[in-house]
XYZ file of C-alpha atoms in Angstrom:
143
model
C 0.000 0.000 0.000
C 2.853 2.392 0.814
C 4.489 1.686 -2.545
C 1.239 2.447 -4.382
C 0.749 5.624 -2.354
C 4.137 7.009 -3.426
C 3.835 5.769 -7.027
C 2.006 8.964 -8.055
C 2.219 8.334 -11.805
C 1.135 4.670 -11.397
C 4.203 3.488 -13.327
C 4.865 0.507 -11.062
C 8.157 1.999 -9.912
C 9.426 4.732 -7.634
C 12.168 7.175 -8.478
C 14.827 7.504 -5.787
C 13.201 10.577 -4.216
C 9.799 8.850 -4.012
C 11.483 5.756 -2.545
C 13.260 7.881 0.065
C 9.955 9.545 1.018
C 8.330 6.122 1.252
C 11.080 4.871 3.593
C 10.734 7.947 5.792
C 6.982 7.394 6.059
C 7.697 3.824 7.162
C 9.849 5.143 10.012
C 13.332 4.967 8.498
C 15.426 7.694 10.090
C 17.212 9.105 7.048
C 19.036 12.415 7.494
C 17.923 15.462 5.543
C 20.621 16.402 3.030
C 20.820 19.241 0.553
C 20.361 18.499 -3.152
C 23.630 17.140 -4.553
C 25.170 16.513 -1.109
C 26.405 12.973 -0.285
C 23.863 10.746 1.467
C 25.771 7.621 2.590
C 22.864 6.017 4.515
C 20.470 6.216 1.576
C 23.243 5.202 -0.865
C 23.793 2.034 1.211
C 20.086 1.198 0.900
C 20.218 1.852 -2.863
C 23.213 -0.506 -3.128
C 20.816 -3.240 -2.002
C 17.537 -2.264 -3.664
C 18.784 -0.652 -6.911
C 22.314 -1.980 -7.443
C 22.304 -1.227 -11.186
C 21.300 2.393 -10.383
C 18.705 2.592 -13.124
C 17.118 5.402 -11.110
C 13.976 3.485 -10.168
C 12.812 0.931 -7.626
C 10.273 -1.563 -8.992
C 7.546 -3.109 -6.861
C 9.462 -6.418 -6.972
C 12.694 -4.746 -5.791
C 10.766 -2.926 -3.064
C 9.042 -6.123 -1.856
C 12.311 -8.084 -1.786
C 13.981 -5.259 0.163
C 11.133 -4.935 2.660
C 10.879 -8.686 3.234
C 14.624 -9.058 3.790
C 14.942 -5.847 5.842
C 11.815 -6.235 7.913
C 11.923 -9.930 8.802
C 14.087 -9.082 11.806
C 11.274 -6.831 13.067
C 8.430 -9.290 12.476
C 6.231 -9.785 15.494
C 3.723 -12.367 14.297
C 2.957 -14.984 11.684
C 0.112 -12.721 10.490
C 2.661 -10.114 9.351
C 4.506 -12.684 7.236
C 1.231 -14.073 5.894
C 0.283 -10.539 4.825
C 3.593 -10.189 2.978
C 3.044 -13.480 1.128
C -0.588 -12.545 0.427
C 0.706 -9.343 -1.206
C 2.993 -11.434 -3.437
C 0.150 -13.756 -4.383
C -2.093 -12.496 -7.156
C -5.587 -11.727 -5.884
C -4.586 -12.507 -2.268
C -4.911 -16.273 -2.695
C -4.099 -18.591 0.261
C -1.143 -19.914 -1.721
C 1.763 -18.492 -3.660
C 3.069 -19.900 -6.939
C 6.653 -20.789 -7.692
C 6.606 -18.117 -10.403
C 5.416 -15.430 -7.949
C 8.168 -16.361 -5.490
C 10.907 -16.070 -8.123
C 9.440 -12.832 -9.531
C 9.308 -11.077 -6.172
C 12.098 -12.464 -3.996
C 15.815 -12.916 -4.415
C 16.812 -16.268 -5.885
C 18.069 -17.418 -2.470
C 14.823 -16.435 -0.722
C 12.687 -18.115 -3.392
C 14.856 -21.273 -3.337
C 14.430 -21.431 0.441
C 10.643 -21.037 0.215
C 10.291 -23.636 -2.543
C 12.380 -26.162 -0.613
C 10.627 -25.556 2.745
C 6.985 -24.864 1.829
C 4.507 -27.713 1.447
C 2.467 -27.954 -1.749
C -0.899 -26.233 -1.478
C -3.898 -28.563 -1.175
C -7.314 -27.047 -1.930
C -10.508 -27.630 0.053
C -11.316 -30.727 -2.028
C -7.956 -32.358 -1.248
C -6.411 -31.616 -4.652
C -2.781 -30.557 -4.802
C -2.281 -27.554 -7.082
C 0.865 -27.821 -9.227
C 3.555 -25.198 -8.454
C 1.383 -23.719 -5.660
C 2.786 -23.470 -2.134
C 1.017 -23.186 1.221
C 2.439 -20.001 2.736
C -0.064 -20.025 5.637
C 1.143 -23.385 6.959
C 4.741 -22.367 6.284
C 4.572 -19.090 8.214
C 2.739 -20.671 11.142
C 5.398 -23.405 11.339
C 8.053 -20.671 11.673
C 6.384 -19.375 14.831
C 5.927 -22.683 16.671
C 7.831 -22.515 19.961
């Protein structure tokens, strides 16, 4: 939702200034710097989220950054489920292999594919290349 809010032209990507504003609204404490002045904290974030410096952050790059950056701050399985639901088209109770590889780093997607159980629908049918993120996230929070 934050990404869409700052994507004023609905291009599916944020320029660096929009991305910086988005991070600030999410509580990132980034110093105010004058135009053209060095900004090492923000540059370090861009090294991760926009390493090729094409000047834009796509929704996929943003999601991968937020998932990797925010997992250390996760408080509940519901927060992770919400993140997976956002990756899943139409908020389905499963995520496809394709969606994982489109939105996460290769390492993150590989981990999910190797640790998530196949999704089984209400009639007991296993859906090909669909993974049960609800069961997966709840298993992460079992004490």
